[in-house]
Amino acid sequence: MKRTMSALAENKPGVLAELAAAFGKSGANILSLAAGETENPGVSRIVLRLEGDDEAIDAAELCLRNLDGIIGIDDLSRKDFVDRELVMIKIAMSPQSTGQLMQIFEVFRANVVGMGQETITVELSGDQERIDGLIQMVKPYGIKSMCRSGMIALKRGDE
């Protein structure tokens, strides 16, 4: 089972390390972790995409609630939320494949951010399915390197 959690934490050294250690003890696997400042520079939002059985994820959430520096936790999986991820991919390119790659980028609305003699680098933001779709389409051309940001998410609506 996969679940998405959002935590507000004090923006101070050691909080993220304690969080990762607490999850390691629970048996839940962290698939994605993204953290950054909120509208308040003293508070960070940490978004976790977790995998594990309900017992392991519930144990991880309980550990998280008991950590110093954690202000609040929200299990977004039980709510309506919007999520995004950023990916940058460096793809092998030849004169024969350039046109095909550009068509793929256009379909996915990916932006070319760098170009060399033998590679092209693109960026794309979107939900996980869109990111995975682009990766599958360019894989046959040869992915030279790739970096994914991890999921960020917020509840929809006025909450």
mmCIF file of N, CA, C and O in Angstrom, residues 85-143:
data_model
loop_
_atom_site.group_PDB
_atom_site.id
_atom_site.type_symbol
_atom_site.label_atom_id
_atom_site.label_comp_id
_atom_site.label_asym_id
_atom_site.label_seq_id
_atom_site.Cartn_x
_atom_site.Cartn_y
_atom_site.Cartn_z
ATOM 1 N N GLU A 85 5.638 16.740 -9.295
ATOM 2 C CA GLU A 85 7.016 16.299 -9.192
ATOM 3 C C GLU A 85 7.770 16.940 -10.352
ATOM 4 O O GLU A 85 7.174 17.262 -11.385
ATOM 5 N N LEU A 86 9.042 17.131 -10.193
ATOM 6 C CA LEU A 86 9.893 17.657 -11.261
ATOM 7 C C LEU A 86 10.900 16.585 -11.632
ATOM 8 O O LEU A 86 11.450 15.913 -10.749
ATOM 9 N N VAL A 87 11.131 16.433 -12.927
ATOM 10 C CA VAL A 87 12.166 15.522 -13.396
ATOM 11 C C VAL A 87 13.024 16.248 -14.424
ATOM 12 O O VAL A 87 12.515 17.075 -15.192
ATOM 13 N N MET A 88 14.309 15.986 -14.379
ATOM 14 C CA MET A 88 15.230 16.422 -15.426
ATOM 15 C C MET A 88 15.875 15.158 -15.980
ATOM 16 O O MET A 88 16.337 14.307 -15.209
ATOM 17 N N ILE A 89 15.867 15.049 -17.318
ATOM 18 C CA ILE A 89 16.391 13.845 -17.964
ATOM 19 C C ILE A 89 17.371 14.247 -19.055
ATOM 20 O O ILE A 89 17.041 15.073 -19.910
ATOM 21 N N LYS A 90 18.551 13.624 -19.035
ATOM 22 C CA LYS A 90 19.530 13.788 -20.113
ATOM 23 C C LYS A 90 19.424 12.548 -20.987
ATOM 24 O O LYS A 90 19.606 11.422 -20.507
ATOM 25 N N ILE A 91 19.115 12.770 -22.274
ATOM 26 C CA ILE A 91 18.811 11.682 -23.202
ATOM 27 C C ILE A 91 19.831 11.685 -24.339
ATOM 28 O O ILE A 91 20.189 12.743 -24.858
ATOM 29 N N ALA A 92 20.246 10.489 -24.750
ATOM 30 C CA ALA A 92 21.124 10.363 -25.908
ATOM 31 C C ALA A 92 20.384 10.867 -27.143
ATOM 32 O O ALA A 92 19.186 10.625 -27.305
ATOM 33 N N MET A 93 21.110 11.576 -27.995
ATOM 34 C CA MET A 93 20.478 12.172 -29.162
ATOM 35 C C MET A 93 21.403 12.021 -30.369
ATOM 36 O O MET A 93 22.620 12.131 -30.245
ATOM 37 N N SER A 94 20.794 11.756 -31.508
ATOM 38 C CA SER A 94 21.521 11.709 -32.772
ATOM 39 C C SER A 94 20.756 12.598 -33.760
ATOM 40 O O SER A 94 19.598 12.944 -33.514
ATOM 41 N N PRO A 95 21.365 12.965 -34.873
ATOM 42 C CA PRO A 95 20.636 13.762 -35.867
ATOM 43 C C PRO A 95 19.334 13.086 -36.318
ATOM 44 O O PRO A 95 18.347 13.754 -36.582
ATOM 45 N N GLN A 96 19.339 11.757 -36.349
ATOM 46 C CA GLN A 96 18.141 11.029 -36.788
ATOM 47 C C GLN A 96 17.030 11.025 -35.728
ATOM 48 O O GLN A 96 15.861 10.932 -36.063
ATOM 49 N N SER A 97 17.383 11.120 -34.462
ATOM 50 C CA SER A 97 16.371 11.027 -33.401
ATOM 51 C C SER A 97 15.873 12.382 -32.908
ATOM 52 O O SER A 97 14.880 12.440 -32.185
ATOM 53 N N THR A 98 16.517 13.458 -33.290
ATOM 54 C CA THR A 98 16.162 14.778 -32.762
ATOM 55 C C THR A 98 14.703 15.121 -33.014
ATOM 56 O O THR A 98 13.989 15.553 -32.102
ATOM 57 N N GLY A 99 14.233 14.920 -34.230
ATOM 58 C CA GLY A 99 12.842 15.244 -34.569
ATOM 59 C C GLY A 99 11.844 14.437 -33.759
ATOM 60 O O GLY A 99 10.848 14.979 -33.257
ATOM 61 N N GLN A 100 12.108 13.146 -33.602
ATOM 62 C CA GLN A 100 11.216 12.274 -32.824
ATOM 63 C C GLN A 100 11.186 12.706 -31.364
ATOM 64 O O GLN A 100 10.115 12.758 -30.747
ATOM 65 N N LEU A 101 12.350 13.005 -30.806
ATOM 66 C CA LEU A 101 12.407 13.450 -29.414
ATOM 67 C C LEU A 101 11.647 14.762 -29.225
ATOM 68 O O LEU A 101 10.893 14.910 -28.267
ATOM 69 N N MET A 102 11.820 15.696 -30.162
ATOM 70 C CA MET A 102 11.135 16.980 -30.039
ATOM 71 C C MET A 102 9.618 16.794 -30.073
ATOM 72 O O MET A 102 8.884 17.487 -29.360
ATOM 73 N N GLN A 103 9.130 15.845 -30.858
ATOM 74 C CA GLN A 103 7.692 15.551 -30.883
ATOM 75 C C GLN A 103 7.219 15.001 -29.540
ATOM 76 O O GLN A 103 6.155 15.382 -29.048
ATOM 77 N N ILE A 104 8.011 14.122 -28.959
ATOM 78 C CA ILE A 104 7.664 13.571 -27.645
ATOM 79 C C ILE A 104 7.615 14.704 -26.621
ATOM 80 O O ILE A 104 6.668 14.803 -25.835
ATOM 81 N N PHE A 105 8.613 15.586 -26.629
ATOM 82 C CA PHE A 105 8.650 16.694 -25.681
ATOM 83 C C PHE A 105 7.437 17.603 -25.856
ATOM 84 O O PHE A 105 6.864 18.088 -24.875
ATOM 85 N N GLU A 106 7.029 17.808 -27.093
ATOM 86 C CA GLU A 106 5.866 18.657 -27.358
ATOM 87 C C GLU A 106 4.588 18.036 -26.792
ATOM 88 O O GLU A 106 3.781 18.717 -26.174
ATOM 89 N N VAL A 107 4.415 16.743 -26.998
ATOM 90 C CA VAL A 107 3.230 16.048 -26.485
ATOM 91 C C VAL A 107 3.150 16.162 -24.961
ATOM 92 O O VAL A 107 2.093 16.418 -24.397
ATOM 93 N N PHE A 108 4.290 15.996 -24.289
ATOM 94 C CA PHE A 108 4.321 16.039 -22.827
ATOM 95 C C PHE A 108 4.486 17.459 -22.274
ATOM 96 O O PHE A 108 4.443 17.659 -21.071
ATOM 97 N N ARG A 109 4.708 18.427 -23.167
ATOM 98 C CA ARG A 109 4.979 19.816 -22.785
ATOM 99 C C ARG A 109 6.223 19.893 -21.886
ATOM 100 O O ARG A 109 6.256 20.616 -20.898
ATOM 101 N N ALA A 110 7.232 19.124 -22.269
ATOM 102 C CA ALA A 110 8.523 19.147 -21.569
ATOM 103 C C ALA A 110 9.371 20.261 -22.173
ATOM 104 O O ALA A 110 9.265 20.556 -23.368
ATOM 105 N N ASN A 111 10.189 20.885 -21.357
ATOM 106 C CA ASN A 111 11.038 21.990 -21.799
ATOM 107 C C ASN A 111 12.477 21.534 -21.974
ATOM 108 O O ASN A 111 13.050 20.914 -21.074
ATOM 109 N N VAL A 112 13.060 21.875 -23.119
ATOM 110 C CA VAL A 112 14.471 21.605 -23.349
ATOM 111 C C VAL A 112 15.264 22.641 -22.559
ATOM 112 O O VAL A 112 15.049 23.842 -22.701
ATOM 113 N N VAL A 113 16.163 22.174 -21.682
ATOM 114 C CA VAL A 113 16.949 23.082 -20.851
ATOM 115 C C VAL A 113 18.442 23.008 -21.145
ATOM 116 O O VAL A 113 19.212 23.805 -20.614
ATOM 117 N N GLY A 114 18.838 22.073 -21.989
ATOM 118 C CA GLY A 114 20.245 21.964 -22.347
ATOM 119 C C GLY A 114 20.426 21.046 -23.538
ATOM 120 O O GLY A 114 19.655 20.112 -23.731
ATOM 121 N N MET A 115 21.442 21.355 -24.339
ATOM 122 C CA MET A 115 21.684 20.534 -25.506
ATOM 123 C C MET A 115 23.184 20.458 -25.760
ATOM 124 O O MET A 115 23.883 21.471 -25.712
ATOM 125 N N GLY A 116 23.660 19.256 -25.977
ATOM 126 C CA GLY A 116 25.053 19.035 -26.336
ATOM 127 C C GLY A 116 25.117 18.430 -27.717
ATOM 128 O O GLY A 116 24.111 18.374 -28.430
ATOM 129 N N GLN A 117 26.271 17.953 -28.091
ATOM 130 C CA GLN A 117 26.443 17.314 -29.393
ATOM 131 C C GLN A 117 25.746 15.950 -29.446
ATOM 132 O O GLN A 117 25.226 15.567 -30.490
ATOM 133 N N GLU A 118 25.727 15.255 -28.282
ATOM 134 C CA GLU A 118 25.194 13.895 -28.267
ATOM 135 C C GLU A 118 24.059 13.691 -27.273
ATOM 136 O O GLU A 118 23.536 12.583 -27.158
ATOM 137 N N THR A 119 23.699 14.733 -26.534
ATOM 138 C CA THR A 119 22.617 14.602 -25.549
ATOM 139 C C THR A 119 21.723 15.837 -25.579
ATOM 140 O O THR A 119 22.118 16.913 -26.015
ATOM 141 N N ILE A 120 20.520 15.636 -25.060
ATOM 142 C CA ILE A 120 19.571 16.726 -24.874
ATOM 143 C C ILE A 120 18.987 16.564 -23.470
ATOM 144 O O ILE A 120 18.726 15.447 -23.023
ATOM 145 N N THR A 121 18.831 17.674 -22.755
ATOM 146 C CA THR A 121 18.318 17.638 -21.392
ATOM 147 C C THR A 121 16.978 18.352 -21.357
ATOM 148 O O THR A 121 16.848 19.474 -21.866
ATOM 149 N N VAL A 122 15.986 17.684 -20.762
ATOM 150 C CA VAL A 122 14.640 18.258 -20.657
ATOM 151 C C VAL A 122 14.179 18.246 -19.212
ATOM 152 O O VAL A 122 14.675 17.466 -18.388
ATOM 153 N N GLU A 123 13.219 19.133 -18.933
ATOM 154 C CA GLU A 123 12.579 19.151 -17.625
ATOM 155 C C GLU A 123 11.078 19.039 -17.828
ATOM 156 O O GLU A 123 10.544 19.484 -18.849
ATOM 157 N N LEU A 124 10.428 18.432 -16.853
ATOM 158 C CA LEU A 124 8.974 18.291 -16.884
ATOM 159 C C LEU A 124 8.468 18.287 -15.456
ATOM 160 O O LEU A 124 9.054 17.628 -14.591
ATOM 161 N N SER A 125 7.392 19.020 -15.224
ATOM 162 C CA SER A 125 6.716 18.915 -13.930
ATOM 163 C C SER A 125 5.311 18.405 -14.189
ATOM 164 O O SER A 125 4.708 18.670 -15.225
ATOM 165 N N GLY A 126 4.819 17.635 -13.238
ATOM 166 C CA GLY A 126 3.479 17.073 -13.368
ATOM 167 C C GLY A 126 3.264 16.009 -12.319
ATOM 168 O O GLY A 126 4.086 15.827 -11.414
ATOM 169 N N ASP A 127 2.155 15.299 -12.460
ATOM 170 C CA ASP A 127 1.899 14.219 -11.507
ATOM 171 C C ASP A 127 2.764 13.013 -11.876
ATOM 172 O O ASP A 127 3.415 12.983 -12.928
ATOM 173 N N GLN A 128 2.789 12.055 -10.995
ATOM 174 C CA GLN A 128 3.683 10.908 -11.153
ATOM 175 C C GLN A 128 3.420 10.155 -12.457
ATOM 176 O O GLN A 128 4.360 9.713 -13.122
ATOM 177 N N GLU A 129 2.168 10.030 -12.862
ATOM 178 C CA GLU A 129 1.840 9.302 -14.084
ATOM 179 C C GLU A 129 2.418 10.005 -15.315
ATOM 180 O O GLU A 129 2.916 9.358 -16.237
ATOM 181 N N ARG A 130 2.347 11.333 -15.328
ATOM 182 C CA ARG A 130 2.882 12.092 -16.459
ATOM 183 C C ARG A 130 4.413 11.942 -16.533
ATOM 184 O O ARG A 130 4.984 11.742 -17.602
ATOM 185 N N ILE A 131 5.061 12.045 -15.378
ATOM 186 C CA ILE A 131 6.517 11.884 -15.325
ATOM 187 C C ILE A 131 6.907 10.486 -15.795
ATOM 188 O O ILE A 131 7.798 10.326 -16.632
ATOM 189 N N ASP A 132 6.224 9.474 -15.264
ATOM 190 C CA ASP A 132 6.516 8.091 -15.659
ATOM 191 C C ASP A 132 6.283 7.878 -17.153
ATOM 192 O O ASP A 132 7.022 7.144 -17.809
ATOM 193 N N GLY A 133 5.254 8.533 -17.708
ATOM 194 C CA GLY A 133 4.958 8.417 -19.135
ATOM 195 C C GLY A 133 6.090 8.944 -19.997
ATOM 196 O O GLY A 133 6.492 8.303 -20.982
ATOM 197 N N LEU A 134 6.613 10.115 -19.640
ATOM 198 C CA LEU A 134 7.732 10.674 -20.403
ATOM 199 C C LEU A 134 8.952 9.757 -20.317
ATOM 200 O O LEU A 134 9.611 9.482 -21.336
ATOM 201 N N ILE A 135 9.237 9.278 -19.134
ATOM 202 C CA ILE A 135 10.393 8.391 -18.954
ATOM 203 C C ILE A 135 10.268 7.164 -19.854
ATOM 204 O O ILE A 135 11.230 6.763 -20.520
ATOM 205 N N GLN A 136 9.085 6.555 -19.902
ATOM 206 C CA GLN A 136 8.890 5.368 -20.736
ATOM 207 C C GLN A 136 9.068 5.676 -22.218
ATOM 208 O O GLN A 136 9.613 4.864 -22.966
ATOM 209 N N MET A 137 8.635 6.863 -22.640
ATOM 210 C CA MET A 137 8.746 7.233 -24.056
ATOM 211 C C MET A 137 10.192 7.491 -24.488
ATOM 212 O O MET A 137 10.549 7.216 -25.628
ATOM 213 N N VAL A 138 11.008 8.046 -23.586
ATOM 214 C CA VAL A 138 12.389 8.376 -23.987
ATOM 215 C C VAL A 138 13.386 7.267 -23.664
ATOM 216 O O VAL A 138 14.511 7.289 -24.157
ATOM 217 N N LYS A 139 12.975 6.293 -22.885
ATOM 218 C CA LYS A 139 13.870 5.202 -22.502
ATOM 219 C C LYS A 139 14.518 4.509 -23.708
ATOM 220 O O LYS A 139 15.724 4.228 -23.684
ATOM 221 N N PRO A 140 13.792 4.239 -24.790
ATOM 222 C CA PRO A 140 14.421 3.568 -25.933
ATOM 223 C C PRO A 140 15.554 4.377 -26.581
ATOM 224 O O PRO A 140 16.422 3.802 -27.241
ATOM 225 N N TYR A 141 15.573 5.685 -26.388
ATOM 226 C CA TYR A 141 16.625 6.525 -26.973
ATOM 227 C C TYR A 141 17.909 6.497 -26.139
ATOM 228 O O TYR A 141 18.966 6.849 -26.628
ATOM 229 N N GLY A 142 17.775 6.108 -24.877
ATOM 230 C CA GLY A 142 18.923 6.014 -23.984
ATOM 231 C C GLY A 142 18.974 7.150 -22.977
ATOM 232 O O GLY A 142 19.375 8.260 -23.318
ATOM 233 N N ILE A 143 18.564 6.872 -21.769
ATOM 234 C CA ILE A 143 18.644 7.860 -20.693
ATOM 235 C C ILE A 143 20.063 7.821 -20.139
ATOM 236 O O ILE A 143 20.515 6.798 -19.640
#
